[in-house]
Short mmCIF file of C-alpha atoms in Angstrom, two decimals:
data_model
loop_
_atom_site.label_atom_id
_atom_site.label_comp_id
_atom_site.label_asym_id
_atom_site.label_seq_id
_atom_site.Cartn_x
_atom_site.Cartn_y
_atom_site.Cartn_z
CA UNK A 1 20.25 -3.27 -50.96
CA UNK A 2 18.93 -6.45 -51.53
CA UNK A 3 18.93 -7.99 -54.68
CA UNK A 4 16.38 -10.76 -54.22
CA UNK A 5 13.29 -11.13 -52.17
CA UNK A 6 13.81 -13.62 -49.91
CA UNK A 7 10.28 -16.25 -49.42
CA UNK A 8 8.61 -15.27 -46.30
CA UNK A 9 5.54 -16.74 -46.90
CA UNK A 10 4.87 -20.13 -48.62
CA UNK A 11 2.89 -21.19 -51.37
CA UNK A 12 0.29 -22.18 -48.99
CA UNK A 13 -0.33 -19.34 -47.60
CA UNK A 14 1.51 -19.61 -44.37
CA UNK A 15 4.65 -17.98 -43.13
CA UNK A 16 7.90 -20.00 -42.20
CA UNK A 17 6.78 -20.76 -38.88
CA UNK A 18 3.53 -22.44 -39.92
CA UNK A 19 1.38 -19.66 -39.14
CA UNK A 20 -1.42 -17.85 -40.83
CA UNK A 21 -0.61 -14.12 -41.52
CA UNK A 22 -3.48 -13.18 -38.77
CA UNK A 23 -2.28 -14.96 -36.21
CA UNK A 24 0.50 -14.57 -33.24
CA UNK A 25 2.66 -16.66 -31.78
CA UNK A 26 1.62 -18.75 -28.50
CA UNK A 27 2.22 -16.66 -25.39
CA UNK A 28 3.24 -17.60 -22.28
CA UNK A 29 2.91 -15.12 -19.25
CA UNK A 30 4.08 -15.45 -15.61
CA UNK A 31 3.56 -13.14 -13.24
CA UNK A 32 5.70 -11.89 -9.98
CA UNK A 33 8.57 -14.65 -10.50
CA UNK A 34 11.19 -12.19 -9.17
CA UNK A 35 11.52 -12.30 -5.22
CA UNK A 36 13.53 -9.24 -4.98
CA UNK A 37 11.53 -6.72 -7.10
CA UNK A 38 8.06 -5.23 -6.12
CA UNK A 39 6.43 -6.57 -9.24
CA UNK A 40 7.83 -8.59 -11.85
CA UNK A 41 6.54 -10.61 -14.87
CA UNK A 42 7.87 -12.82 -17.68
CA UNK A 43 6.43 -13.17 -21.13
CA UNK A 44 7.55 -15.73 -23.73
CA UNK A 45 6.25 -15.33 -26.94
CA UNK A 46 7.48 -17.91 -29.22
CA UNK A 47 11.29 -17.65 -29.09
CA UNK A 48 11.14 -14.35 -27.51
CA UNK A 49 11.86 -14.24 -24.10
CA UNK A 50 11.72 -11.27 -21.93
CA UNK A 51 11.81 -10.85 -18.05
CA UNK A 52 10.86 -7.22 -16.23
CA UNK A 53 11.53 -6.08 -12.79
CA UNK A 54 9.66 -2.85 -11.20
CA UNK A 55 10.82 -0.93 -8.07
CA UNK A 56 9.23 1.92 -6.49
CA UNK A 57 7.73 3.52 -6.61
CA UNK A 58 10.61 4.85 -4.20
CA UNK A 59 13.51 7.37 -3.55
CA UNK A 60 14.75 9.48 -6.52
CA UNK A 61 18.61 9.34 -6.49
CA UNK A 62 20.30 11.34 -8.07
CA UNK A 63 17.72 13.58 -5.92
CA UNK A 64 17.76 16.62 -8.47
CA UNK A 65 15.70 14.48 -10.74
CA UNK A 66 12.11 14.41 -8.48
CA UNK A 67 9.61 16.50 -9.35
CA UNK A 68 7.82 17.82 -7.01
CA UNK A 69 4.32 17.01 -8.96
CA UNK A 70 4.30 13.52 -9.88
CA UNK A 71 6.77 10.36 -10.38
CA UNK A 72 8.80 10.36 -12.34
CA UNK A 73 9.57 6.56 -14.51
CA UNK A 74 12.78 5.15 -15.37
CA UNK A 75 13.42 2.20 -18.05
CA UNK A 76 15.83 0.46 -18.78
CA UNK A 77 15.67 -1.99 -21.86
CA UNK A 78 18.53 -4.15 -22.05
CA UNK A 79 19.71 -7.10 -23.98
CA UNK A 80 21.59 -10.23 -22.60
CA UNK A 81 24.86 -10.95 -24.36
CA UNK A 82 23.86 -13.73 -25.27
CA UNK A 83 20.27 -13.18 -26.13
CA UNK A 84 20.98 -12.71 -29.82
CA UNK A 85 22.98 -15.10 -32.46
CA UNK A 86 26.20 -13.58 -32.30
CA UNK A 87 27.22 -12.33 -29.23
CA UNK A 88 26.14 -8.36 -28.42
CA UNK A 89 28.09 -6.11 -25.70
CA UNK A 90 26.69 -5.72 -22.71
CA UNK A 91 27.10 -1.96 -22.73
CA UNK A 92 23.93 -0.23 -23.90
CA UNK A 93 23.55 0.42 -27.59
CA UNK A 94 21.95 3.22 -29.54
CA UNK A 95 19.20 1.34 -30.33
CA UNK A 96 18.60 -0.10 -26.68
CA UNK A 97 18.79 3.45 -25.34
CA UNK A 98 16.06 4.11 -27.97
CA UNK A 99 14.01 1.04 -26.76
CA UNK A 100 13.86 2.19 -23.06
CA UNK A 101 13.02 5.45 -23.79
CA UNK A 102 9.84 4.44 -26.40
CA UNK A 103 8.88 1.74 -23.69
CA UNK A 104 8.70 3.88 -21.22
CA UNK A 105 6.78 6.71 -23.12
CA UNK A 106 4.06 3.37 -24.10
CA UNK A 107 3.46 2.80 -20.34
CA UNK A 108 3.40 6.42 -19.01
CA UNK A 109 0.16 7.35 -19.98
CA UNK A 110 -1.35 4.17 -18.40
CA UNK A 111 0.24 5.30 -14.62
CA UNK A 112 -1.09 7.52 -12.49
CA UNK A 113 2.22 9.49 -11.49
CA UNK A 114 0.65 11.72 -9.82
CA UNK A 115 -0.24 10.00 -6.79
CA UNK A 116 3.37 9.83 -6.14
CA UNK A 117 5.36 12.89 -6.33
CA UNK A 118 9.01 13.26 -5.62
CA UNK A 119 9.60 9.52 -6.04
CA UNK A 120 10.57 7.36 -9.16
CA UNK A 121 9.51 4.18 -10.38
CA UNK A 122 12.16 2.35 -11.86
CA UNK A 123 11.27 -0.43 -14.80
CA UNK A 124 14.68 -3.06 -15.76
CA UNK A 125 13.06 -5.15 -18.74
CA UNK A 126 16.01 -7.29 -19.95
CA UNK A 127 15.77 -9.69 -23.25
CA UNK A 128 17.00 -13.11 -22.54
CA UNK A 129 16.25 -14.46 -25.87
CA UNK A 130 15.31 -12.17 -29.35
CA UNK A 131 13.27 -13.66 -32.09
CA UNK A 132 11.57 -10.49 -33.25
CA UNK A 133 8.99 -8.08 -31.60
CA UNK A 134 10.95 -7.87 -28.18
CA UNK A 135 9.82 -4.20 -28.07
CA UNK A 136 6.10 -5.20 -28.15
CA UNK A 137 6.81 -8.41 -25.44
CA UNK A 138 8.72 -5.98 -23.12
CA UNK A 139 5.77 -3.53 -23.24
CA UNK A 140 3.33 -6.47 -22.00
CA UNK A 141 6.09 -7.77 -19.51
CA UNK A 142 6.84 -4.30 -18.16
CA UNK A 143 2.76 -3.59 -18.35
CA UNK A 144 2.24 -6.60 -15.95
CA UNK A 145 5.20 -5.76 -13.69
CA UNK A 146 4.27 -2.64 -13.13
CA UNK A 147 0.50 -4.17 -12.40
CA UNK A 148 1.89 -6.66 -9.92
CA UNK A 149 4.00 -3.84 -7.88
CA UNK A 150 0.28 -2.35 -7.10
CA UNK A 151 0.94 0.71 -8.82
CA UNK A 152 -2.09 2.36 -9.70
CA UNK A 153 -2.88 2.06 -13.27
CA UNK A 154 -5.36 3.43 -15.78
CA UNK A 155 -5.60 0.55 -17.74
CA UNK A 156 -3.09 -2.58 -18.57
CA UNK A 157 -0.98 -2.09 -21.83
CA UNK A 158 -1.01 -4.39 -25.06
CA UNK A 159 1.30 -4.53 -27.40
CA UNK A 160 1.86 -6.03 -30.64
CA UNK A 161 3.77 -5.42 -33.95
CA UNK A 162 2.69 -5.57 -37.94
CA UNK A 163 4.53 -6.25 -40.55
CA UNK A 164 4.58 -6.34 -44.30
CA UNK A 165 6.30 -9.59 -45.65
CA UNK A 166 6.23 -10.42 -49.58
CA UNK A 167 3.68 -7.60 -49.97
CA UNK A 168 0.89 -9.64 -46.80
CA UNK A 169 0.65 -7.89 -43.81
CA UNK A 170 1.42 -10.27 -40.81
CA UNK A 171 0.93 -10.29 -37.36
CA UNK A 172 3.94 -10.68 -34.70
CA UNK A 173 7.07 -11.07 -36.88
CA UNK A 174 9.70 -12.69 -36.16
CA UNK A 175 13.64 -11.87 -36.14
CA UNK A 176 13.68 -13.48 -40.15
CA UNK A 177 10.49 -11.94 -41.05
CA UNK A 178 11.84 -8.25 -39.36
CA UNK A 179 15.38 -8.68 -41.12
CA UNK A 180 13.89 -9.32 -44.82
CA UNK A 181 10.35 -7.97 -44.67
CA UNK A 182 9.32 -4.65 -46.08
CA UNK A 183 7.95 -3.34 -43.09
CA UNK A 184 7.72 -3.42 -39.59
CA UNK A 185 5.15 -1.64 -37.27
CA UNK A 186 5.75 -1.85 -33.43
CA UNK A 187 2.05 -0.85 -32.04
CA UNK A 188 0.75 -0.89 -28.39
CA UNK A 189 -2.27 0.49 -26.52
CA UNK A 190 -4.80 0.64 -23.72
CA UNK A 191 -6.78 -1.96 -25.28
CA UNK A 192 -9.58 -0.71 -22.36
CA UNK A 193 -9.53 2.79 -23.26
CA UNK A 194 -8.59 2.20 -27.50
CA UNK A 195 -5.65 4.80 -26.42
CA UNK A 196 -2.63 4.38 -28.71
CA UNK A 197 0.35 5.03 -26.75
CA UNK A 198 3.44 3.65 -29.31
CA UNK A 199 3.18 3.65 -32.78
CA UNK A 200 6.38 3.25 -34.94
CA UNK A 201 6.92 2.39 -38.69
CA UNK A 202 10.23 1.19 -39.97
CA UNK A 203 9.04 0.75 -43.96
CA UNK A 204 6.72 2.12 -46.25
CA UNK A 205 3.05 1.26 -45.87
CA UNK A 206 -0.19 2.85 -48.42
CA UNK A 207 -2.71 4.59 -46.26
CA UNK A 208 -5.09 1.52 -47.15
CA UNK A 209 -2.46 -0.79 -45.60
CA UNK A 210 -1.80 1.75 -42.66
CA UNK A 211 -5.69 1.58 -42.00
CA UNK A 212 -5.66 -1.59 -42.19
CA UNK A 213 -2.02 -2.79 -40.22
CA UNK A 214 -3.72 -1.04 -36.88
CA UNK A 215 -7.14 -2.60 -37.41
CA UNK A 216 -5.15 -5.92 -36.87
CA UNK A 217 -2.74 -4.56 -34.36
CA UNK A 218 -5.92 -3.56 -32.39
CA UNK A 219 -7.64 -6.96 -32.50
CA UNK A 220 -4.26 -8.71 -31.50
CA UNK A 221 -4.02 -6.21 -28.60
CA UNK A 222 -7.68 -6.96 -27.33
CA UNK A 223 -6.40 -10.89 -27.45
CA UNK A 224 -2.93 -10.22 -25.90
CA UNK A 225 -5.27 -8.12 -22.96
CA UNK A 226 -7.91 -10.71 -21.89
CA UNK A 227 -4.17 -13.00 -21.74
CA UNK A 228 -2.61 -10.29 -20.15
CA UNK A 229 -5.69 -10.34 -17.04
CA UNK A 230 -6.06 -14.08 -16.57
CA UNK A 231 -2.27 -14.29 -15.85
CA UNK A 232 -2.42 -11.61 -13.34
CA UNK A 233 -5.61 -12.99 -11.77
CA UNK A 234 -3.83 -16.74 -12.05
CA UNK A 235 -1.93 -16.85 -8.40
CA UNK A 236 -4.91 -15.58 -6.51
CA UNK A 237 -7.65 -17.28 -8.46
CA UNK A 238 -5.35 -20.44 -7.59
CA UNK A 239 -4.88 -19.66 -4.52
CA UNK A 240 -8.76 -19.60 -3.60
CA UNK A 241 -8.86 -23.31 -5.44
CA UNK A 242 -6.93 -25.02 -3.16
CA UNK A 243 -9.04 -23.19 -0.13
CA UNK A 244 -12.02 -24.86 -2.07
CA UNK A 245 -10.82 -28.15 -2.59
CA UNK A 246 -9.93 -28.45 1.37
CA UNK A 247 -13.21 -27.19 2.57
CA UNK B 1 -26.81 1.81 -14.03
CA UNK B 2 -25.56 -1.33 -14.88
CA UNK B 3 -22.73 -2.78 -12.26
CA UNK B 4 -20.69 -6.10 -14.09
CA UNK B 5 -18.90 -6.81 -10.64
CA UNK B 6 -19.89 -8.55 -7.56
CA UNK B 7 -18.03 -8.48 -3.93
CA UNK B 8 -15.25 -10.09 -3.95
CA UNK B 9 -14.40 -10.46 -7.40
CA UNK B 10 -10.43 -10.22 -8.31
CA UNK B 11 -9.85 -7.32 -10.69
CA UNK B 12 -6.79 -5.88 -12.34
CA UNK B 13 -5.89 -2.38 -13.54
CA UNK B 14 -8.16 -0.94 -16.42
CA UNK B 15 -11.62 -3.42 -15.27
CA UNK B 16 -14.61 -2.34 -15.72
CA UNK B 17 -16.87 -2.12 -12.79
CA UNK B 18 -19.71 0.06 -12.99
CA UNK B 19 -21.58 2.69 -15.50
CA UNK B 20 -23.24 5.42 -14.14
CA UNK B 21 -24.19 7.37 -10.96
CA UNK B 22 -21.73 5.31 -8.28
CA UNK B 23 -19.19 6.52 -6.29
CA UNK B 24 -15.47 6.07 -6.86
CA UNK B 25 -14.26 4.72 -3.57
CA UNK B 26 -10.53 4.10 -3.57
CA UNK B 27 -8.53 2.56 -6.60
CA UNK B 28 -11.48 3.10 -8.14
CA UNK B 29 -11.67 6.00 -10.88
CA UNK B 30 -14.11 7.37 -13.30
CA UNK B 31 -14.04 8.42 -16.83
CA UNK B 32 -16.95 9.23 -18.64
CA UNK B 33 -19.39 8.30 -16.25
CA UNK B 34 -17.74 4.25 -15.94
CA UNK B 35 -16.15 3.08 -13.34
CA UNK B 36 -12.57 1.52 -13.46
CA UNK B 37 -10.39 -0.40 -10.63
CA UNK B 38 -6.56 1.01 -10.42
CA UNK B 39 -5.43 -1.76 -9.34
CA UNK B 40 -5.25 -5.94 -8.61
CA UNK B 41 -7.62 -5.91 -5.72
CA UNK B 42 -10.87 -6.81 -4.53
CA UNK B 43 -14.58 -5.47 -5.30
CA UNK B 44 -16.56 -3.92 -2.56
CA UNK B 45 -19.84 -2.03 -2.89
CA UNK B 46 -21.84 -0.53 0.25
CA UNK B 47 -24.11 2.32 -0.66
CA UNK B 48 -23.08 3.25 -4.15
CA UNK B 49 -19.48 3.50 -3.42
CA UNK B 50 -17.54 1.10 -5.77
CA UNK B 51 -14.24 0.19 -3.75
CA UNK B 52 -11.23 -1.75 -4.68
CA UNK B 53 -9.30 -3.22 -1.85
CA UNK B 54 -5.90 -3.96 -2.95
CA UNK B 55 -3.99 -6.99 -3.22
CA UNK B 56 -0.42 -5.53 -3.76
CA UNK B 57 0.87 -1.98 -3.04
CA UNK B 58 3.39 1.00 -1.50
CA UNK B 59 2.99 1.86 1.64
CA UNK B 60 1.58 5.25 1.89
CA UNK B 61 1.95 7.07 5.06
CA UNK B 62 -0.76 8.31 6.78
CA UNK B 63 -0.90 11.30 9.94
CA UNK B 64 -1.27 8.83 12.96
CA UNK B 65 -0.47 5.61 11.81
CA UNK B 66 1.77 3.15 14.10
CA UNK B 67 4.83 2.04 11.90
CA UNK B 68 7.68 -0.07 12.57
CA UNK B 69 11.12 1.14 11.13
CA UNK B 70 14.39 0.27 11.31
CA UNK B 71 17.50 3.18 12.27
CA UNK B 72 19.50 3.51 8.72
CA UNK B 73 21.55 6.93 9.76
CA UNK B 74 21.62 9.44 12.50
CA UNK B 75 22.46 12.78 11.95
CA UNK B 76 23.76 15.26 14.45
CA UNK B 77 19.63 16.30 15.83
CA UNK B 78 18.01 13.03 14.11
CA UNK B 79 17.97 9.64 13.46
CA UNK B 80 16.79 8.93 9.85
CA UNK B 81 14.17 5.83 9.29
CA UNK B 82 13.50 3.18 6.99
CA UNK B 83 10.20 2.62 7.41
CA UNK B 84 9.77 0.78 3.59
CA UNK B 85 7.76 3.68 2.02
CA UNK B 86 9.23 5.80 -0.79
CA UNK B 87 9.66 8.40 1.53
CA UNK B 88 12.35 9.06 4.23
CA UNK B 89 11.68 9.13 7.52
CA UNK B 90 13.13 11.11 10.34
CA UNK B 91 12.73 11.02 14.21
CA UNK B 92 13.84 14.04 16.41
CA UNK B 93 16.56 12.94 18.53
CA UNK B 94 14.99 15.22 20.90
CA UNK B 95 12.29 12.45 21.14
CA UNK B 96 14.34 10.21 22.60
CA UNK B 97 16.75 12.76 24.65
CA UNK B 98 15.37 13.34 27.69
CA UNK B 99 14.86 17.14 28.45
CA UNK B 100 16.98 20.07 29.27
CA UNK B 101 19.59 18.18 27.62
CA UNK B 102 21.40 19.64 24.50
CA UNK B 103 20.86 17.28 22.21
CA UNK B 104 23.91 18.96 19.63
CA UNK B 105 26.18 17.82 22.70
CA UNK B 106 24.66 14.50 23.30
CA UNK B 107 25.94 10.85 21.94
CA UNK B 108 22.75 9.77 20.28
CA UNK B 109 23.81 6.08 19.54
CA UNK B 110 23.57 6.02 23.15
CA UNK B 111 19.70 6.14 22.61
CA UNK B 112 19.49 4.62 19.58
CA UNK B 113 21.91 2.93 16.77
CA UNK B 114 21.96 2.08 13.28
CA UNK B 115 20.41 -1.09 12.83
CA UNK B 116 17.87 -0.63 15.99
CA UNK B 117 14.37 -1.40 15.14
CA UNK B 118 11.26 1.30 16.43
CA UNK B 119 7.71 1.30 16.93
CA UNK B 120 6.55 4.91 16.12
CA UNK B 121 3.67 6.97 15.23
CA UNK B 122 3.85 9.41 11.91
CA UNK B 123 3.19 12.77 13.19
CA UNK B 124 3.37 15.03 10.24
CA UNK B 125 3.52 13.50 6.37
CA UNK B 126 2.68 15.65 3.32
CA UNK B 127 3.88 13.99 0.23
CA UNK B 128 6.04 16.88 -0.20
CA UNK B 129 8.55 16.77 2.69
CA UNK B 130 9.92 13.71 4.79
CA UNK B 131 7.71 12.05 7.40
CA UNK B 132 8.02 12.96 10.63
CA UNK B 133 8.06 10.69 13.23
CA UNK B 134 7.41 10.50 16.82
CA UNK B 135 7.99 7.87 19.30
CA UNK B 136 6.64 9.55 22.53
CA UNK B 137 3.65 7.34 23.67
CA UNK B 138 2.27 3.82 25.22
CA UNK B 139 3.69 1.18 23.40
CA UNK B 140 6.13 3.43 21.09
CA UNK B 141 10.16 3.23 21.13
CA UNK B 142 12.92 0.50 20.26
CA UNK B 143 11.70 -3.28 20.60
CA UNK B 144 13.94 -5.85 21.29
CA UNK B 145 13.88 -9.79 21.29
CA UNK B 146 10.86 -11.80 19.05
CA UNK B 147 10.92 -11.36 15.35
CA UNK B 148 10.43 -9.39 12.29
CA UNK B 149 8.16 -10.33 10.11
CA UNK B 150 7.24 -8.44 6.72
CA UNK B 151 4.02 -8.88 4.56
CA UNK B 152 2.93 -6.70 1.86
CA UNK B 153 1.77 -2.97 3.39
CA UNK B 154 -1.88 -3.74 1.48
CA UNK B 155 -2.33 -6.41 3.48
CA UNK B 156 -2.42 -4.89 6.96
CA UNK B 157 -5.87 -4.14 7.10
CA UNK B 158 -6.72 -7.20 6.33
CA UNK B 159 -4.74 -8.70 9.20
CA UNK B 160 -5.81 -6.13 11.83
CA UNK B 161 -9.75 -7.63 10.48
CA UNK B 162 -12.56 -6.19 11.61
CA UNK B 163 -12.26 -4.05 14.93
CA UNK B 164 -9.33 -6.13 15.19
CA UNK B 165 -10.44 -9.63 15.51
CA UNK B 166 -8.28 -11.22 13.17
CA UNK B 167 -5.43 -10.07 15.21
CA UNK B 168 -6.90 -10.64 18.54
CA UNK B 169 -7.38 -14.39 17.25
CA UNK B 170 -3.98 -14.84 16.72
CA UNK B 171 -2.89 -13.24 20.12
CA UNK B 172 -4.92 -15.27 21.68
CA UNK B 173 -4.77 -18.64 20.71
CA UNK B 174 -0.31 -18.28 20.77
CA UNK B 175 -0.70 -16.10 23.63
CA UNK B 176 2.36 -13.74 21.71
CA UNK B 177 2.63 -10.33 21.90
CA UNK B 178 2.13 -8.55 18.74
CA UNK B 179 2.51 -5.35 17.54
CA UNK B 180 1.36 -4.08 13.72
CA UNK B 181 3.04 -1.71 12.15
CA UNK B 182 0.98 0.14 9.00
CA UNK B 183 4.49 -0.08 6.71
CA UNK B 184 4.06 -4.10 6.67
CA UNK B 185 6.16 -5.03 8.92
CA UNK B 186 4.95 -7.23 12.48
CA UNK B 187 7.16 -7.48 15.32
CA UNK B 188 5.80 -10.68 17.12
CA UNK B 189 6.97 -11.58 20.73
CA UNK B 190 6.25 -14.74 22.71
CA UNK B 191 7.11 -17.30 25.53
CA UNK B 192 8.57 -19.45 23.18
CA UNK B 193 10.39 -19.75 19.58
CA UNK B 194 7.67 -22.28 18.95
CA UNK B 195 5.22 -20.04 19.29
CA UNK B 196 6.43 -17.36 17.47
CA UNK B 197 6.87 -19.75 14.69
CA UNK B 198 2.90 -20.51 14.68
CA UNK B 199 2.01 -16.92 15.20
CA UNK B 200 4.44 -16.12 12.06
CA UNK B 201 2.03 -18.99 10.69
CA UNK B 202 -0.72 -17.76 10.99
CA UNK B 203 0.05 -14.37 9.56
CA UNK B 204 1.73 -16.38 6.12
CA UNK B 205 -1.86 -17.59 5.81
CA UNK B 206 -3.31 -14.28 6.34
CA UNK B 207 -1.49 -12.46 3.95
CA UNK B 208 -1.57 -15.64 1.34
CA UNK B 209 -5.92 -15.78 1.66
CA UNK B 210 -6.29 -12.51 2.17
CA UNK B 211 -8.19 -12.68 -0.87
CA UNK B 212 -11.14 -14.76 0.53
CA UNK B 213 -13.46 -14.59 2.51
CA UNK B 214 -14.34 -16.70 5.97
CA UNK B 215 -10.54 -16.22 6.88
CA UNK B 216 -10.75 -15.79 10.38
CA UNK B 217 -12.31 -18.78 10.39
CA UNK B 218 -9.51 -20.74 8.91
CA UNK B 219 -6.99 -19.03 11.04
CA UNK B 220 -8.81 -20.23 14.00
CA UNK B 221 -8.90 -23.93 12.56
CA UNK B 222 -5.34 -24.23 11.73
CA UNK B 223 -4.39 -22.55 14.94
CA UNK B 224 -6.34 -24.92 16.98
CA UNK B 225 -5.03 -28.02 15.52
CA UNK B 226 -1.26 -26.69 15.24
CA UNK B 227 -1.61 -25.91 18.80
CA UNK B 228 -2.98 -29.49 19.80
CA UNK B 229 -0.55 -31.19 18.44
#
């Protein structure tokens, strides 16, 4: 299909955006933004920017869905029309109704559904800008959502995705990198427990490479994690500061 | 048994509190012998029991609690309840009919409407069928007049404070009525709309610090000056 590789990474070493093939892209998390919802979070990571609204966990309607043992969890992945370069339809896609149903099989294990049966938990993570790995960014927005609801949790999820770009393996691509890389690996996990709950691979990787794509994933989940508590600690830890300072 | 938490420290979902023989109090659970909060929430130890109180959370009704709801549809023998839990809530309308009436043959917006607002108790709750209430009891039935005002449910108990002092404080110094409900919701009554307004205060600060500790202290401070001026 393609009749030329296109240069992904530099002479120097680094990729198009100026970073090393180890590294990720500054992130920027905010945490319960949303008035309405019962926990909400937003996540920017480089151009990426992804907002995610939790309700519940509350009232199953249609009611024939509830189970009468646990919750049951309901996601919604969705882009904005105008979120990528040309414009996309609002109607869901084949590969957004994908997205929501692999994001919410990454954050089930971490919930404890069973503390709430008969009810749902609805997730709405919708993409307001795309620049690559918006699966990975909505599993950390709708990890932290979910957090700041109160839900109880097993353990905050961390995602991040690989990829293989002029033969390096990288760490968070991008939109360009995605498009004309080899390969792309969404990953995410309990970065507390070292439970993998996605793992996708769009591309061809050598075991050697495989091995060694998750040993990175891994490391940039443990990063995105410690990021992942300070920004849901941030509001109260603040909040004590100002007591401080008055005292 | 090494513990890497302290009281009052904030932790999040998937923490690490404690290894070894402690107990798991609530939002606390334990996987191969370590300890792990649930939730956002603060540390608590007293005896070996690891506790997380929490900062953020559903209400989750419990057999006796007092809860304020609000009148969303009435059926032909009950009125059904929002009382801001994920599960429905119904009152008997033969709670509010008075006896030897047949309640089938009865208007019951005459007792209550959609839209009225109740202080009730939950009699029966299971997880697996609607909550019951009842409001048969001192104190229980439709309010009127004062205001609404809604917190987050996890922050009642912190409110209420210790045999009830936090609340008594606040009573006290706006001389308002005040009436808690478990769901999160406080109906607050007074002389005034000015005193309301500083009782309403007083429980923003509450559920903003509820975090920290010396609180009732605070509350006491800013409702002395508030009220002297």
């Amino acid at each position: 299909m393609k009749d030329k590789e296109a240069t992904l990474i530099l002479p120097d070493g680094r990729r198009l955006d100026g970073r090393r093939p180890g590294e990720i892209r500054d992130i920027k998390i905010k945490v319960g933004i949303l008035e309405n919802a019962d926990g909400s979070a937003y996540v920017e990571q480089g151009n990426t920017k992804i907002y995610a609204a939790v309700y519940g966990p509350r009232e199953v309607h249609p009611r024939h869905l509830a189970l009468p043992n646990k919750a049951i969890i309901r996601c919604r992945y969705h882009m904005a029309p105008f979120s990528v370069e040309e414009r996309k339809s609002p109607a869901p896609s084949r590969r957004e109704i994908e997205l929501s149903k692999v994001i919410r099989e990454a954050l089930t294990p971490a919930i404890f559904v069973e503390q709430f049966p008969f009810t749902t938990i609805d997730v709405f993570v919708e993409v307001i800008n795309a620049d690559g790995s918006t699966r990975c960014a909505s599993i950390i927005a709708a990890s932290l959502a979910l957090a700041s609801a109160g839900i109880p949790m097993r353990d905050l999820v961390a995602a991040c995705s690989v990829g293989k770009i002029n033969g390096v393996l990288v760490l968070d691509v991008t939109d360009v990198e995605d498009k004309y890389g080899e390969v792309d690996m969404p990953f995410a996990m309990m970065p507390g427990k070292g439970e993998i709950t996605l793992f996708q691979l769009d591309g061809v990787l050598t075991l050697e490479e495989a091995e060694e794509a998750i040993k990175m994933a891994s490391k940039a989940c443990m990063e995105i994690y410690e990021k992942e508590k300070s920004a849901l600690k941030a509001k109260y830890i603040e909040a004590r500061k100002a007591v401080e300072e008055v005292v | 048994m090494p513990i890497y938490v302290k009281d009052w420290d904030i932790v999040v979902p998937g923490d690490l509190l404690a290894e070894g023989d402690y107990t798991a109090g609530p939002y606390v659970y334990k996987e191969d012998n370590k300890l792990y909060s649930t939730t956002i929430g603060i540390v608590e130890q007293r005896k070996g029991t690891i506790r997380v109180v929490p900062l953020q959370g559903p209400y989750i009704p419990k057999v006796g609690d007092i809860v304020i709801g609000v009148v969303v549809d009435i059926s032909p023998t009950a009125y059904v309840v929002d009382i801001n839990s994920s599960y429905k809530a119904i009152l008997q309308a033969s709670e509010v009919v008075p006896p030897k009436r047949n309640v089938l043959a009865e208007d019951l917006t005459k007792y209550l409407d959609v839209g009225d607002v109740i202080v009730c108790k939950v009699m029966r709750f299971d997880k697996y069928s609607d909550v019951l209430l009842t409001c048969k009891g001192k104190d229980l039935g439709k309010i009127e007049g004062g205001r609404l005002v809604k917190i987050t449910p996890a922050k009642i108990p912190r409110l209420i404070g210790r045999k009830g002092s936090m609340v008594n404080l606040i009573k006290k110094e706006t001389g308002c009525k005040m009436v808690i409900g478990q769901n999160g919701y406080i109906w607050i009554k007074g002389k005034d709309k000015k005193l309301e307004a500083l009782a309403e205060k007083a429980i923003r600060k509450v559920e903003r610090e509820a975090h920290m500790s010396g609180l009732t202290q605070r509350v006491q401070n800013m409702l002395q000056s508030e009220r002297g001026s």
